[in-house]
mmCIF file of N, CA and C in Angstrom:
data_model
loop_
_atom_site.group_PDB
_atom_site.id
_atom_site.type_symbol
_atom_site.label_atom_id
_atom_site.label_comp_id
_atom_site.label_asym_id
_atom_site.label_seq_id
_atom_site.Cartn_x
_atom_site.Cartn_y
_atom_site.Cartn_z
ATOM 1 N N MET Q 1 -17.606 8.526 6.682
ATOM 2 C CA MET Q 1 -17.280 8.105 5.340
ATOM 3 C C MET Q 1 -16.784 6.664 5.302
ATOM 4 N N GLU Q 2 -15.924 6.285 6.258
ATOM 5 C CA GLU Q 2 -15.410 4.921 6.259
ATOM 6 C C GLU Q 2 -16.520 3.905 6.495
ATOM 7 N N ALA Q 3 -17.454 4.245 7.354
ATOM 8 C CA ALA Q 3 -18.548 3.306 7.634
ATOM 9 C C ALA Q 3 -19.377 3.063 6.378
ATOM 10 N N ARG Q 4 -19.681 4.121 5.663
ATOM 11 C CA ARG Q 4 -20.453 3.968 4.418
ATOM 12 C C ARG Q 4 -19.647 3.203 3.371
ATOM 13 N N ALA Q 5 -18.353 3.446 3.336
ATOM 14 C CA ALA Q 5 -17.495 2.724 2.393
ATOM 15 C C ALA Q 5 -17.532 1.230 2.693
ATOM 16 N N ARG Q 6 -17.454 0.884 3.972
ATOM 17 C CA ARG Q 6 -17.481 -0.531 4.344
ATOM 18 C C ARG Q 6 -18.820 -1.181 4.014
ATOM 19 N N VAL Q 7 -19.896 -0.439 4.180
ATOM 20 C CA VAL Q 7 -21.216 -0.969 3.813
ATOM 21 C C VAL Q 7 -21.242 -1.283 2.322
ATOM 22 N N GLU Q 8 -20.727 -0.377 1.516
ATOM 23 C CA GLU Q 8 -20.664 -0.614 0.055
ATOM 24 C C GLU Q 8 -19.832 -1.861 -0.249
ATOM 25 N N LEU Q 9 -18.700 -1.993 0.434
ATOM 26 C CA LEU Q 9 -17.836 -3.148 0.189
ATOM 27 C C LEU Q 9 -18.515 -4.453 0.593
ATOM 28 N N LEU Q 10 -19.197 -4.433 1.715
ATOM 29 C CA LEU Q 10 -19.909 -5.635 2.154
ATOM 30 C C LEU Q 10 -21.026 -6.013 1.185
ATOM 31 N N ARG Q 11 -21.751 -5.012 0.718
ATOM 32 C CA ARG Q 11 -22.804 -5.284 -0.273
ATOM 33 C C ARG Q 11 -22.204 -5.822 -1.566
ATOM 34 N N ALA Q 12 -21.060 -5.276 -1.939
ATOM 35 C CA ALA Q 12 -20.389 -5.753 -3.152
ATOM 36 C C ALA Q 12 -19.971 -7.210 -2.998
ATOM 37 N N ALA Q 13 -19.415 -7.543 -1.857
ATOM 38 C CA ALA Q 13 -19.000 -8.919 -1.614
ATOM 39 C C ALA Q 13 -20.197 -9.855 -1.621
ATOM 40 N N GLU Q 14 -21.284 -9.404 -1.048
ATOM 41 C CA GLU Q 14 -22.510 -10.214 -1.048
ATOM 42 C C GLU Q 14 -23.008 -10.450 -2.475
ATOM 43 N N ALA Q 15 -22.991 -9.393 -3.284
ATOM 44 C CA ALA Q 15 -23.413 -9.532 -4.677
ATOM 45 C C ALA Q 15 -22.483 -10.490 -5.423
ATOM 46 N N GLY Q 16 -21.191 -10.381 -5.161
ATOM 47 C CA GLY Q 16 -20.243 -11.278 -5.814
ATOM 48 C C GLY Q 16 -20.449 -12.726 -5.426
ATOM 49 N N ALA Q 17 -20.684 -12.952 -4.155
ATOM 50 C CA ALA Q 17 -20.918 -14.317 -3.692
ATOM 51 C C ALA Q 17 -22.181 -14.906 -4.307
ATOM 52 N N ALA Q 18 -23.124 -14.034 -4.657
ATOM 53 C CA ALA Q 18 -24.369 -14.474 -5.286
ATOM 54 C C ALA Q 18 -24.241 -14.577 -6.807
ATOM 55 N N GLY Q 19 -23.041 -14.289 -7.319
ATOM 56 C CA GLY Q 19 -22.815 -14.418 -8.753
ATOM 57 C C GLY Q 19 -23.124 -13.175 -9.574
ATOM 58 N N ARG Q 20 -23.425 -12.074 -8.929
ATOM 59 C CA ARG Q 20 -23.726 -10.830 -9.638
ATOM 60 C C ARG Q 20 -22.432 -9.991 -9.731
ATOM 61 N N LEU Q 21 -21.559 -10.397 -10.649
ATOM 62 C CA LEU Q 21 -20.218 -9.827 -10.706
ATOM 63 C C LEU Q 21 -20.176 -8.360 -11.099
ATOM 64 N N GLU Q 22 -20.966 -7.959 -12.049
ATOM 65 C CA GLU Q 22 -20.950 -6.548 -12.452
ATOM 66 C C GLU Q 22 -21.410 -5.651 -11.307
ATOM 67 N N GLU Q 23 -22.452 -6.071 -10.623
ATOM 68 C CA GLU Q 23 -22.940 -5.327 -9.460
ATOM 69 C C GLU Q 23 -21.857 -5.275 -8.383
ATOM 70 N N ALA Q 24 -21.179 -6.395 -8.198
ATOM 71 C CA ALA Q 24 -20.118 -6.470 -7.196
ATOM 72 C C ALA Q 24 -18.961 -5.535 -7.547
ATOM 73 N N ARG Q 25 -18.533 -5.564 -8.786
ATOM 74 C CA ARG Q 25 -17.424 -4.692 -9.198
ATOM 75 C C ARG Q 25 -17.780 -3.222 -9.027
ATOM 76 N N ALA Q 26 -19.000 -2.875 -9.392
ATOM 77 C CA ALA Q 26 -19.450 -1.487 -9.219
ATOM 78 C C ALA Q 26 -19.482 -1.126 -7.737
ATOM 79 N N GLY Q 27 -19.910 -2.049 -6.903
ATOM 80 C CA GLY Q 27 -19.957 -1.803 -5.462
ATOM 81 C C GLY Q 27 -18.573 -1.622 -4.864
ATOM 82 N N PHE Q 28 -17.612 -2.420 -5.305
ATOM 83 C CA PHE Q 28 -16.242 -2.240 -4.827
ATOM 84 C C PHE Q 28 -15.726 -0.863 -5.239
ATOM 85 N N ALA Q 29 -15.992 -0.474 -6.464
ATOM 86 C CA ALA Q 29 -15.547 0.845 -6.930
ATOM 87 C C ALA Q 29 -16.178 1.962 -6.099
ATOM 88 N N ARG Q 30 -17.475 1.848 -5.824
ATOM 89 C CA ARG Q 30 -18.149 2.873 -5.003
ATOM 90 C C ARG Q 30 -17.573 2.916 -3.590
ATOM 91 N N GLY Q 31 -17.385 1.744 -3.010
ATOM 92 C CA GLY Q 31 -16.852 1.695 -1.650
ATOM 93 C C GLY Q 31 -15.475 2.322 -1.545
ATOM 94 N N LEU Q 32 -14.609 1.986 -2.476
ATOM 95 C CA LEU Q 32 -13.262 2.547 -2.462
ATOM 96 C C LEU Q 32 -13.274 4.043 -2.740
ATOM 97 N N ALA Q 33 -14.203 4.496 -3.568
ATOM 98 C CA ALA Q 33 -14.296 5.925 -3.882
ATOM 99 C C ALA Q 33 -14.796 6.739 -2.689
ATOM 100 N N ARG Q 34 -15.560 6.128 -1.807
ATOM 101 C CA ARG Q 34 -16.084 6.853 -0.636
ATOM 102 C C ARG Q 34 -14.997 7.211 0.372
ATOM 103 N N ALA Q 35 -13.949 6.422 0.433
ATOM 104 C CA ALA Q 35 -12.868 6.678 1.392
ATOM 105 C C ALA Q 35 -11.524 6.364 0.736
ATOM 106 N N PRO Q 36 -11.155 7.116 -0.288
ATOM 107 C CA PRO Q 36 -9.954 6.781 -1.050
ATOM 108 C C PRO Q 36 -8.647 6.941 -0.279
ATOM 109 N N LEU Q 37 -8.676 7.661 0.823
ATOM 110 C CA LEU Q 37 -7.454 7.893 1.584
ATOM 111 C C LEU Q 37 -7.389 7.076 2.872
ATOM 112 N N SER Q 38 -8.255 6.078 2.979
ATOM 113 C CA SER Q 38 -8.310 5.257 4.179
ATOM 114 C C SER Q 38 -7.607 3.912 3.969
ATOM 115 N N PRO Q 39 -6.477 3.718 4.632
ATOM 116 C CA PRO Q 39 -5.814 2.424 4.513
ATOM 117 C C PRO Q 39 -6.698 1.272 4.994
ATOM 118 N N SER Q 40 -7.480 1.496 6.019
ATOM 119 C CA SER Q 40 -8.300 0.391 6.536
ATOM 120 C C SER Q 40 -9.384 -0.014 5.547
ATOM 121 N N VAL Q 41 -9.937 0.926 4.815
ATOM 122 C CA VAL Q 41 -10.937 0.593 3.797
ATOM 123 C C VAL Q 41 -10.271 -0.171 2.653
ATOM 124 N N GLN Q 42 -9.070 0.226 2.292
ATOM 125 C CA GLN Q 42 -8.340 -0.487 1.246
ATOM 126 C C GLN Q 42 -8.089 -1.934 1.667
ATOM 127 N N ARG Q 43 -7.685 -2.117 2.925
ATOM 128 C CA ARG Q 43 -7.446 -3.479 3.422
ATOM 129 C C ARG Q 43 -8.738 -4.289 3.449
ATOM 130 N N SER Q 44 -9.817 -3.652 3.857
ATOM 131 C CA SER Q 44 -11.114 -4.345 3.881
ATOM 132 C C SER Q 44 -11.487 -4.826 2.490
ATOM 133 N N ALA Q 45 -11.258 -3.984 1.501
ATOM 134 C CA ALA Q 45 -11.560 -4.366 0.120
ATOM 135 C C ALA Q 45 -10.751 -5.600 -0.275
ATOM 136 N N ALA Q 46 -9.485 -5.626 0.116
ATOM 137 C CA ALA Q 46 -8.632 -6.774 -0.226
ATOM 138 C C ALA Q 46 -9.185 -8.064 0.364
ATOM 139 N N TYR Q 47 -9.496 -8.032 1.654
ATOM 140 C CA TYR Q 47 -10.038 -9.229 2.304
ATOM 141 C C TYR Q 47 -11.346 -9.666 1.639
ATOM 142 N N LEU Q 48 -12.215 -8.712 1.383
ATOM 143 C CA LEU Q 48 -13.528 -9.051 0.826
ATOM 144 C C LEU Q 48 -13.441 -9.527 -0.613
ATOM 145 N N ARG Q 49 -12.503 -9.007 -1.376
ATOM 146 C CA ARG Q 49 -12.317 -9.501 -2.754
ATOM 147 C C ARG Q 49 -11.962 -10.986 -2.734
ATOM 148 N N ILE Q 50 -11.058 -11.344 -1.847
ATOM 149 C CA ILE Q 50 -10.633 -12.743 -1.788
ATOM 150 C C ILE Q 50 -11.754 -13.628 -1.277
ATOM 151 N N ARG Q 51 -12.393 -13.209 -0.229
ATOM 152 C CA ARG Q 51 -13.434 -14.049 0.368
ATOM 153 C C ARG Q 51 -14.657 -14.206 -0.533
ATOM 154 N N SER Q 52 -14.956 -13.173 -1.314
ATOM 155 C CA SER Q 52 -16.133 -13.251 -2.186
ATOM 156 C C SER Q 52 -15.795 -13.819 -3.562
ATOM 157 N N GLY Q 53 -14.506 -13.833 -3.908
ATOM 158 C CA GLY Q 53 -14.093 -14.320 -5.217
ATOM 159 C C GLY Q 53 -14.256 -13.297 -6.326
ATOM 160 N N VAL Q 54 -14.479 -12.047 -5.968
ATOM 161 C CA VAL Q 54 -14.641 -10.979 -6.962
ATOM 162 C C VAL Q 54 -13.287 -10.316 -7.199
ATOM 163 N N ASP Q 55 -12.697 -10.580 -8.323
ATOM 164 C CA ASP Q 55 -11.409 -10.009 -8.697
ATOM 165 C C ASP Q 55 -10.352 -10.175 -7.605
ATOM 166 N N PRO Q 56 -10.147 -11.398 -7.119
ATOM 167 C CA PRO Q 56 -9.163 -11.584 -6.046
ATOM 168 C C PRO Q 56 -7.748 -11.174 -6.449
ATOM 169 N N GLU Q 57 -7.486 -11.171 -7.753
ATOM 170 C CA GLU Q 57 -6.156 -10.751 -8.215
ATOM 171 C C GLU Q 57 -5.898 -9.264 -7.937
ATOM 172 N N ARG Q 58 -6.938 -8.502 -7.678
ATOM 173 C CA ARG Q 58 -6.785 -7.075 -7.385
ATOM 174 C C ARG Q 58 -6.567 -6.808 -5.895
ATOM 175 N N ALA Q 59 -6.669 -7.842 -5.073
ATOM 176 C CA ALA Q 59 -6.523 -7.673 -3.622
ATOM 177 C C ALA Q 59 -5.144 -7.142 -3.255
ATOM 178 N N GLU Q 60 -4.122 -7.623 -3.940
ATOM 179 C CA GLU Q 60 -2.772 -7.143 -3.633
ATOM 180 C C GLU Q 60 -2.638 -5.653 -3.944
ATOM 181 N N GLU Q 61 -3.290 -5.197 -5.000
ATOM 182 C CA GLU Q 61 -3.282 -3.766 -5.324
ATOM 183 C C GLU Q 61 -3.916 -2.960 -4.189
ATOM 184 N N ASP Q 62 -5.002 -3.489 -3.623
ATOM 185 C CA ASP Q 62 -5.667 -2.795 -2.520
ATOM 186 C C ASP Q 62 -4.731 -2.662 -1.324
ATOM 187 N N VAL Q 63 -4.040 -3.747 -0.987
ATOM 188 C CA VAL Q 63 -3.116 -3.704 0.156
ATOM 189 C C VAL Q 63 -1.936 -2.783 -0.150
ATOM 190 N N ASP Q 64 -1.427 -2.851 -1.368
ATOM 191 C CA ASP Q 64 -0.324 -1.956 -1.742
ATOM 192 C C ASP Q 64 -0.739 -0.498 -1.614
ATOM 193 N N ARG Q 65 -1.981 -0.203 -1.992
ATOM 194 C CA ARG Q 65 -2.493 1.159 -1.868
ATOM 195 C C ARG Q 65 -2.564 1.560 -0.389
ATOM 196 N N ALA Q 66 -3.001 0.646 0.464
ATOM 197 C CA ALA Q 66 -3.063 0.929 1.907
ATOM 198 C C ALA Q 66 -1.673 1.245 2.449
ATOM 199 N N ILE Q 67 -0.690 0.439 2.058
ATOM 200 C CA ILE Q 67 0.683 0.662 2.516
ATOM 201 C C ILE Q 67 1.212 1.988 1.982
ATOM 202 N N GLY Q 68 0.888 2.291 0.738
ATOM 203 C CA GLY Q 68 1.298 3.569 0.153
ATOM 204 C C GLY Q 68 0.680 4.761 0.873
ATOM 205 N N LEU Q 69 -0.576 4.643 1.248
ATOM 206 C CA LEU Q 69 -1.228 5.720 1.990
ATOM 207 C C LEU Q 69 -0.567 5.928 3.348
ATOM 208 N N GLU Q 70 -0.222 4.826 4.000
ATOM 209 C CA GLU Q 70 0.476 4.944 5.289
ATOM 210 C C GLU Q 70 1.832 5.616 5.100
ATOM 211 N N ALA Q 71 2.541 5.248 4.042
ATOM 212 C CA ALA Q 71 3.851 5.834 3.774
ATOM 213 C C ALA Q 71 3.743 7.333 3.491
ATOM 214 N N ARG Q 72 2.709 7.724 2.767
ATOM 215 C CA ARG Q 72 2.518 9.156 2.477
ATOM 216 C C ARG Q 72 2.303 9.962 3.744
ATOM 217 N N ARG Q 73 1.757 9.310 4.750
ATOM 218 C CA ARG Q 73 1.549 9.979 6.046
ATOM 219 C C ARG Q 73 2.826 10.003 6.870
ATOM 220 N N GLY Q 74 3.857 9.338 6.367
ATOM 221 C CA GLY Q 74 5.111 9.262 7.096
ATOM 222 C C GLY Q 74 5.177 8.101 8.061
ATOM 223 N N ASP Q 75 4.222 7.183 7.949
ATOM 224 C CA ASP Q 75 4.185 6.012 8.821
ATOM 225 C C ASP Q 75 4.771 4.811 8.099
ATOM 226 N N SER Q 76 5.321 3.895 8.871
ATOM 227 C CA SER Q 76 5.715 2.620 8.265
ATOM 228 C C SER Q 76 4.446 1.786 8.115
ATOM 229 N N SER Q 77 4.540 0.718 7.359
ATOM 230 C CA SER Q 77 3.336 -0.095 7.156
ATOM 231 C C SER Q 77 2.866 -0.639 8.506
ATOM 232 N N SER Q 78 1.579 -0.584 8.710
ATOM 233 C CA SER Q 78 0.979 -0.992 9.977
ATOM 234 C C SER Q 78 0.964 -2.518 10.093
ATOM 235 N N PRO Q 79 0.834 -3.020 11.321
ATOM 236 C CA PRO Q 79 0.691 -4.466 11.482
ATOM 237 C C PRO Q 79 -0.519 -5.003 10.714
ATOM 238 N N GLU Q 80 -1.588 -4.213 10.660
ATOM 239 C CA GLU Q 80 -2.782 -4.642 9.929
ATOM 240 C C GLU Q 80 -2.491 -4.798 8.446
ATOM 241 N N SER Q 81 -1.728 -3.853 7.886
ATOM 242 C CA SER Q 81 -1.386 -3.938 6.463
ATOM 243 C C SER Q 81 -0.450 -5.098 6.192
ATOM 244 N N ARG Q 82 0.496 -5.324 7.090
ATOM 245 C CA ARG Q 82 1.401 -6.465 6.903
ATOM 246 C C ARG Q 82 0.642 -7.786 6.981
ATOM 247 N N ARG Q 83 -0.336 -7.874 7.900
ATOM 248 C CA ARG Q 83 -1.164 -9.090 7.988
ATOM 249 C C ARG Q 83 -1.998 -9.273 6.732
ATOM 250 N N ALA Q 84 -2.566 -8.167 6.234
ATOM 251 C CA ALA Q 84 -3.390 -8.245 5.021
ATOM 252 C C ALA Q 84 -2.541 -8.705 3.838
ATOM 253 N N LEU Q 85 -1.336 -8.181 3.733
ATOM 254 C CA LEU Q 85 -0.454 -8.580 2.635
ATOM 255 C C LEU Q 85 -0.086 -10.056 2.748
ATOM 256 N N ALA Q 86 0.209 -10.509 3.950
ATOM 257 C CA ALA Q 86 0.530 -11.924 4.155
ATOM 258 C C ALA Q 86 -0.662 -12.812 3.797
ATOM 259 N N PHE Q 87 -1.867 -12.373 4.163
ATOM 260 C CA PHE Q 87 -3.078 -13.127 3.835
ATOM 261 C C PHE Q 87 -3.253 -13.223 2.326
ATOM 262 N N VAL Q 88 -3.108 -12.101 1.642
ATOM 263 C CA VAL Q 88 -3.271 -12.074 0.178
ATOM 264 C C VAL Q 88 -2.230 -12.974 -0.485
ATOM 265 N N GLU Q 89 -0.996 -12.878 -0.040
ATOM 266 C CA GLU Q 89 0.059 -13.699 -0.629
ATOM 267 C C GLU Q 89 -0.181 -15.184 -0.374
ATOM 268 N N ALA Q 90 -0.650 -15.523 0.813
ATOM 269 C CA ALA Q 90 -0.945 -16.922 1.137
ATOM 270 C C ALA Q 90 -2.065 -17.452 0.255
ATOM 271 N N GLN Q 91 -3.073 -16.629 0.024
ATOM 272 C CA GLN Q 91 -4.185 -17.058 -0.827
ATOM 273 C C GLN Q 91 -3.728 -17.255 -2.263
ATOM 274 N N ARG Q 92 -2.847 -16.379 -2.711
ATOM 275 C CA ARG Q 92 -2.327 -16.493 -4.082
ATOM 276 C C ARG Q 92 -1.525 -17.791 -4.247
ATOM 277 N N LYS Q 93 -0.765 -18.162 -3.234
ATOM 278 C CA LYS Q 93 0.038 -19.388 -3.306
ATOM 279 C C LYS Q 93 -0.831 -20.636 -3.276
ATOM 280 N N ARG Q 94 -2.001 -20.547 -2.687
ATOM 281 C CA ARG Q 94 -2.900 -21.694 -2.617
ATOM 282 C C ARG Q 94 -3.454 -22.048 -3.989
ATOM 283 N N LYS Q 95 -3.477 -21.125 -4.874
ATOM 284 C CA LYS Q 95 -4.080 -21.344 -6.196
ATOM 285 C C LYS Q 95 -3.114 -21.974 -7.155
#
């Protein structure tokens, strides 16, 4: 499921980079729906939103969701999630 979710996210980012925003948004939604309980898929969506320019303001929500999923499992936020959050925050400050 995660592999298919990532394929959807990559296709969405590609569509966004090509200027096909509606297709990109639909692809992000499909990708996230394929693995809604995967923190790594949520983080991937955040990175790809920023890099493709498709709704980059939603990237922080994706990372927050990843951290929330980890917390629900009883885990503290992972190093990957902390890095993703730092990346998103750094990108936001650049604007």
